[in-house]
Short mmCIF file of C-alpha atoms in Angstrom, two decimals:
data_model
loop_
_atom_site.label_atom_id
_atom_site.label_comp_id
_atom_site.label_asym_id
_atom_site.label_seq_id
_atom_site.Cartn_x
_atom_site.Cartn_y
_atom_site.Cartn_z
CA UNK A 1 19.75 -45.82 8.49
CA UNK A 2 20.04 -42.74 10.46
CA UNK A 3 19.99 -39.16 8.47
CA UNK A 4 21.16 -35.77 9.52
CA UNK A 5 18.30 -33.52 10.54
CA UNK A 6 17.65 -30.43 8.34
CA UNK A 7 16.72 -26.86 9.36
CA UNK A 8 13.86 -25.73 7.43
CA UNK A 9 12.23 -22.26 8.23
CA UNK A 10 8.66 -21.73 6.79
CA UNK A 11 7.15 -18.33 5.75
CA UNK A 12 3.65 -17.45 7.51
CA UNK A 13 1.14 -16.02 5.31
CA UNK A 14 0.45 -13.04 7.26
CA UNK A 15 3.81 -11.58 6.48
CA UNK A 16 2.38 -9.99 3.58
CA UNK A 17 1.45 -6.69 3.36
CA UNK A 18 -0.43 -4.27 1.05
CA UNK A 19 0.20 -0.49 0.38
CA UNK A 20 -2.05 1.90 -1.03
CA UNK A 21 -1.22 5.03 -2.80
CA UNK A 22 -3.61 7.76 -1.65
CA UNK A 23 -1.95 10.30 -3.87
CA UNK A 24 -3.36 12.15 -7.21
CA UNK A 25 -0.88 10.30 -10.03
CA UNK A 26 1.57 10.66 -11.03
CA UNK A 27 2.61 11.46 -7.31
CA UNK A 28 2.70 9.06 -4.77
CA UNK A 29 2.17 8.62 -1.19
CA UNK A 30 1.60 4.76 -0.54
CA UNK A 31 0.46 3.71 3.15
CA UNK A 32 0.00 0.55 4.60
CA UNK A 33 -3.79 -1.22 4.31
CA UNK A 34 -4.51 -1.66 8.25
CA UNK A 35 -7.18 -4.32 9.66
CA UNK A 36 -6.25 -6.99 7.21
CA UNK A 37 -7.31 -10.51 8.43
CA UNK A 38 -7.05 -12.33 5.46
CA UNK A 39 -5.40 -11.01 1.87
CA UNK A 40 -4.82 -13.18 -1.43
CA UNK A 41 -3.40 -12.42 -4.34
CA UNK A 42 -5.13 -14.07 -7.41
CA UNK A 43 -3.62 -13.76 -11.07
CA UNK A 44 -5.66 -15.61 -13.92
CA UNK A 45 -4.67 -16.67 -17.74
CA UNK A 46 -7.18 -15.46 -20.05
CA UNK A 47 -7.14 -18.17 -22.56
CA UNK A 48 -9.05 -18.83 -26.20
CA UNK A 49 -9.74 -22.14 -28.22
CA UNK A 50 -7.58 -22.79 -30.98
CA UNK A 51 -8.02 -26.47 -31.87
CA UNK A 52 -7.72 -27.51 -35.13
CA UNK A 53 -9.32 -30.03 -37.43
CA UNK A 54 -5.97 -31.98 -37.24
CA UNK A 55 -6.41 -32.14 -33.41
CA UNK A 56 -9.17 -34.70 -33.96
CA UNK A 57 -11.42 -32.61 -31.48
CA UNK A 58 -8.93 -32.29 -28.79
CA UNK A 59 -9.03 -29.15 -26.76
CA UNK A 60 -5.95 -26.54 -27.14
CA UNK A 61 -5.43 -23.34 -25.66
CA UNK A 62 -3.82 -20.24 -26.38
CA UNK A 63 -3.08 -17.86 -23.56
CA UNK A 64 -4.26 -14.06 -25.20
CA UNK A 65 -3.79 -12.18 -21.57
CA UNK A 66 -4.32 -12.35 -17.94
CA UNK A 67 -5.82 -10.81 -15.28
CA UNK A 68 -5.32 -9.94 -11.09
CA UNK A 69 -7.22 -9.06 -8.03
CA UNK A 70 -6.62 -9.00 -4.16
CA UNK A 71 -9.06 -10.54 -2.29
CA UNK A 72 -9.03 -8.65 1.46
CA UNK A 73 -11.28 -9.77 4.23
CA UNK A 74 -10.55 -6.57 5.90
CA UNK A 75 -11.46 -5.27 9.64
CA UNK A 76 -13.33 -1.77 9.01
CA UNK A 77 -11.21 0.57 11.99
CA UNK A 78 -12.24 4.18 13.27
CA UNK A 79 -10.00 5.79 15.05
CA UNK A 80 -8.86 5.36 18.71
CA UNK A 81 -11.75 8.29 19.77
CA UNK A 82 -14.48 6.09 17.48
CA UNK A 83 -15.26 9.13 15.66
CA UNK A 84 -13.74 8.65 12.18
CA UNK A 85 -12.90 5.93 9.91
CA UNK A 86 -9.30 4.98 9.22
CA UNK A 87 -8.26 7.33 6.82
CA UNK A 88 -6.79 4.75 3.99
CA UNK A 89 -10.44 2.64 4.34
CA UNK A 90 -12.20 6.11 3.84
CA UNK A 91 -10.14 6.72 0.85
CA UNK A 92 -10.94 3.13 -0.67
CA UNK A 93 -14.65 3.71 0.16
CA UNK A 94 -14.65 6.94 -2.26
CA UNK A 95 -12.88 5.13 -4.47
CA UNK A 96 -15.40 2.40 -4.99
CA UNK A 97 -18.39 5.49 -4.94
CA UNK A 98 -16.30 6.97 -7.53
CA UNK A 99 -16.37 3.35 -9.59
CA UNK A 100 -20.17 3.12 -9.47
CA UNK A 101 -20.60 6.37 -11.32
CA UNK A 102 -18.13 5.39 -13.72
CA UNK A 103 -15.38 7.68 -12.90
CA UNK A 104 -12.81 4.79 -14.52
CA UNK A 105 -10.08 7.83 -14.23
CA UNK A 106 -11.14 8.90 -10.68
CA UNK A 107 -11.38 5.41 -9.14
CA UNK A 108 -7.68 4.51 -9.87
CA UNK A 109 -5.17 4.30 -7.33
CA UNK A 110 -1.56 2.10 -7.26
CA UNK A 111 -1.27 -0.55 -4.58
CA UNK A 112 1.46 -2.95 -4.43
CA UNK A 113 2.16 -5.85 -2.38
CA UNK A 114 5.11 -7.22 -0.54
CA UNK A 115 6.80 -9.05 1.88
CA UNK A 116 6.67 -7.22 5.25
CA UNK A 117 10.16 -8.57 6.69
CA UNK A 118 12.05 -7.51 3.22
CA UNK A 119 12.71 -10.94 1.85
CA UNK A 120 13.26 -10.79 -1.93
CA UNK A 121 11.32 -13.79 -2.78
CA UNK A 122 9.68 -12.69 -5.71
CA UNK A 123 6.36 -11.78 -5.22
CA UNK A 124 6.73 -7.68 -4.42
CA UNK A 125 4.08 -6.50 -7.01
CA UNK A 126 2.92 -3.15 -8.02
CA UNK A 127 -0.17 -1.94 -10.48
CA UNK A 128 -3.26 0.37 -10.94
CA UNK A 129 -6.23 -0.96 -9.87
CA UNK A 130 -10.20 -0.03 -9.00
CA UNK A 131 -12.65 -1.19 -6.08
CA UNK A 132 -14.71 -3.78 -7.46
CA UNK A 133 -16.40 -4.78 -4.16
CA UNK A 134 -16.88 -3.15 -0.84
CA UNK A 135 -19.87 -5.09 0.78
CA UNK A 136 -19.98 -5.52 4.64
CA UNK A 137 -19.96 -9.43 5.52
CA UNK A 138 -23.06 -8.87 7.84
CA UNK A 139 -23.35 -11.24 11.09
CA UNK A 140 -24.96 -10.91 14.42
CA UNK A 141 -25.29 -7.81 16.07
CA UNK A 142 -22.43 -8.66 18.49
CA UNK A 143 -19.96 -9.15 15.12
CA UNK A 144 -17.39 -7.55 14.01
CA UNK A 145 -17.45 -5.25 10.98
CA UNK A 146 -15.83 -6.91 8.59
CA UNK A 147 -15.25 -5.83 4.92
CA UNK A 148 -15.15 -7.99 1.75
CA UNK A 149 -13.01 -6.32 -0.34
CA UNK A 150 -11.84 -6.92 -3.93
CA UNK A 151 -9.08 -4.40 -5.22
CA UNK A 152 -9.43 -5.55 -9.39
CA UNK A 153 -6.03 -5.06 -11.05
CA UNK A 154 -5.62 -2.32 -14.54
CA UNK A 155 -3.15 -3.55 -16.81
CA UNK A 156 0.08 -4.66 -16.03
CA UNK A 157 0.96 -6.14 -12.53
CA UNK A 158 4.42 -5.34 -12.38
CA UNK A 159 7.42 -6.61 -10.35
CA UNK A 160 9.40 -4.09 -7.92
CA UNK A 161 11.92 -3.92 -5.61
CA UNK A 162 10.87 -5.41 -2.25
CA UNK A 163 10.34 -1.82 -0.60
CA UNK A 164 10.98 -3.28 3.18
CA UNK A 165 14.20 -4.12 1.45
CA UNK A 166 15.81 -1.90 2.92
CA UNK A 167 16.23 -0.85 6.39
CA UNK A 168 16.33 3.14 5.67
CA UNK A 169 13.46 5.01 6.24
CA UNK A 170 12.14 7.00 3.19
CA UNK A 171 9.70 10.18 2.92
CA UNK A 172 7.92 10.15 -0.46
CA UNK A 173 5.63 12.85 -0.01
CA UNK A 174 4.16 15.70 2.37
CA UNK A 175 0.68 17.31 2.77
CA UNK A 176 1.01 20.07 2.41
CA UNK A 177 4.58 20.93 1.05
CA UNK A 178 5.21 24.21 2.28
CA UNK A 179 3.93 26.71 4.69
CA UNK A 180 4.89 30.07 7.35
CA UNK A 181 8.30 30.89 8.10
CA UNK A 182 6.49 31.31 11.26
CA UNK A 183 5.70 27.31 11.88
CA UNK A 184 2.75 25.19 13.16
CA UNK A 185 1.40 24.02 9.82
CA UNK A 186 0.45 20.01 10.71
CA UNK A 187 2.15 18.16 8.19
CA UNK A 188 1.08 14.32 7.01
CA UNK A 189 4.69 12.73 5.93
CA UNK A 190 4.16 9.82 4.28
CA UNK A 191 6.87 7.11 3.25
CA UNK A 192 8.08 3.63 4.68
CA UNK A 193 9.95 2.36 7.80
CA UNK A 194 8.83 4.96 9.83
CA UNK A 195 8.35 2.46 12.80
CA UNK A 196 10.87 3.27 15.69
CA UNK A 197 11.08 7.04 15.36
CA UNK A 198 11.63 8.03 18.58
CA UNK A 199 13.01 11.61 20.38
CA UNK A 200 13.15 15.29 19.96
CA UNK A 201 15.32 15.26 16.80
CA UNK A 202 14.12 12.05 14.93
CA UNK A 203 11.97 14.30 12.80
CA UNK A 204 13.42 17.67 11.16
CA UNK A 205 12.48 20.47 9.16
CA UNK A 206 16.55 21.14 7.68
CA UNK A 207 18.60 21.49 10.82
CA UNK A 208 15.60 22.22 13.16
CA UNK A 209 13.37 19.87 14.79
CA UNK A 210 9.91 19.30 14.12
CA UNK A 211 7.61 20.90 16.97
CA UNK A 212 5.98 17.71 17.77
CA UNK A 213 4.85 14.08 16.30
CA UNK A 214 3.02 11.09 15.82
CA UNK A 215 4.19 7.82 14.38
CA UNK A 216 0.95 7.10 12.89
CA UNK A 217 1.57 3.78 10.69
CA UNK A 218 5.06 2.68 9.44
CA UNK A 219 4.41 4.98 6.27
CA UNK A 220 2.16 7.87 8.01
CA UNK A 221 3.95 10.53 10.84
CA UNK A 222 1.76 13.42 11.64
CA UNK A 223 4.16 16.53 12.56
CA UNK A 224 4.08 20.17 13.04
CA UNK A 225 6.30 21.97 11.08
CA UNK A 226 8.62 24.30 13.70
CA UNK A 227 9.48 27.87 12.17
CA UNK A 228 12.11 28.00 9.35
CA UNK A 229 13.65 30.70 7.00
CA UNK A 230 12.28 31.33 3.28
CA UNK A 231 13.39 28.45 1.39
CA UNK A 232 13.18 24.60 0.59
CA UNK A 233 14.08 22.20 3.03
CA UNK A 234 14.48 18.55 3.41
CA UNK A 235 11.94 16.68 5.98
CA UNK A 236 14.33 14.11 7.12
CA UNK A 237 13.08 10.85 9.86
CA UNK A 238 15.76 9.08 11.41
CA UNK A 239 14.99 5.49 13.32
CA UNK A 240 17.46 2.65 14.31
CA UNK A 241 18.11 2.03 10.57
CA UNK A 242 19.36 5.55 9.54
CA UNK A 243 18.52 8.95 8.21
CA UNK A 244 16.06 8.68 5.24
CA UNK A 245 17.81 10.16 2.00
CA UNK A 246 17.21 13.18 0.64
CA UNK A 247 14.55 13.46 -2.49
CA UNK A 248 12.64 15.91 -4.14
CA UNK A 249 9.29 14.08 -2.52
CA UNK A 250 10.67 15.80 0.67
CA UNK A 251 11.01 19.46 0.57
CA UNK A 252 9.58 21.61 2.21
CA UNK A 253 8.90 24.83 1.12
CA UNK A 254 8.84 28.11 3.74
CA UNK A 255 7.23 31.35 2.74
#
């Protein structure tokens, strides 16, 4: 007997993605883990024994925690010129030097992880977490550098809002935060949905527009900061989506 066909649309793995937050807590400037080839999120029950005689020797469990990692198999990038690392694998390498001295407090950083295209399915995660493993997979000469990389979870693994959610861009920090009256301080603005910036005024300083700048990553633009009067002002990006919203995370202080 005939049936009617059904539509069925199936996710791909690779539309996850993975933020880290390159800030000093409790600030936070999260941007995007480049290189990725393959990523896995792995959560484990910590469990203990607690059969009793009446179980006749049958095994029982009690679940007393859990633990989480990512798993990255991640391509290790320089920069188009080949002189520098990518700046968010540098940062994860000092991390991990700063774990094998036992710098517990030093090697922390957030990361979360989330679906790329802004489907709410669940899974958008955020926590602390330390670099357990950097090692470099090896290979034959002609290989690619690849990176091993294990990101171990602290405490809680916590569920957010999907932050591709929405189509708004959003600044959520600068470096630095304030500069001359007089301009041309290069400012790192980091934030999400920053893909699609495009013209003279899709980056301002208040009313003004920024000198110059470079849409890095979707979370990283590289600007310089055009000359301003004494005060605070909002560093606003603007793409297809809309204006991103004003916050505290991004004034701008002239002096």
């Amino acid at each position: 007997m005939p049936t009617t066909p059904t539509t069925r649309v199936t996710a791909l793995a690779r539309r996850m993605r993975v933020d880290i937050d390159t800030a000093t807590y409790p600030a936070s400037q999260y941007q995007q883990l480049m290189g990725m080839q393959e990523v896995k999120l792995v959560e484990e029950l910590r469990t203990e024994g607690d059969e009793a005689y009446e179980d006749d020797g049958a095994a029982r469990e009690q679940v007393t925690g859990y633990s989480w990692r990512l798993e990255i198999k991640l391509l290790h990038s320089k920069n188009a010129a080949g002189s520098a690392l990518d700046t968010v694998h540098r940062f994860l390498r000092t991390k991990f030097e700063a774990a094998k001295l036992g710098a517990q407090g030093a090697a922390e950083f957030g990361v979360r992880w989330y679906d790329k295209d802004g489907l709410d399915d669940g899974n958008a995660k955020e926590g602390r977490a330390f670099v357990k493993a950097f090692p470099p997979d090896g290979g034959s000469p002609g290989a690619l550098d690849v990176i091993s990389l294990v990101i171990q979870g602290q405490g809680k693994l916590l569920p957010i809002s999907n932050p591709a959610g929405n189509a708004l861009p959003a600044v959520t920090g600068l470096v630095p935060s304030g500069g001359s009256t007089a301009g041309g301080n290069l400012v790192q603005i980091f934030g999400a949905k920053f893909t699609g910036a495009t013209g003279a005024a899709a980056v301002k300083f208040g009313a003004n527009n920024a000198t110059n700048y470079t849409v890095v990553t979707d979370s990283l633009i590289v600007a310089t900061a055009p000359a301003g009067t004494a005060g605070a002002k909002d560093v606003t990006v603007t793409t297809p989506g809309g204006t991103s919203p004003n916050t505290t995370a991004d004034d701008y202080l002239y002096a």
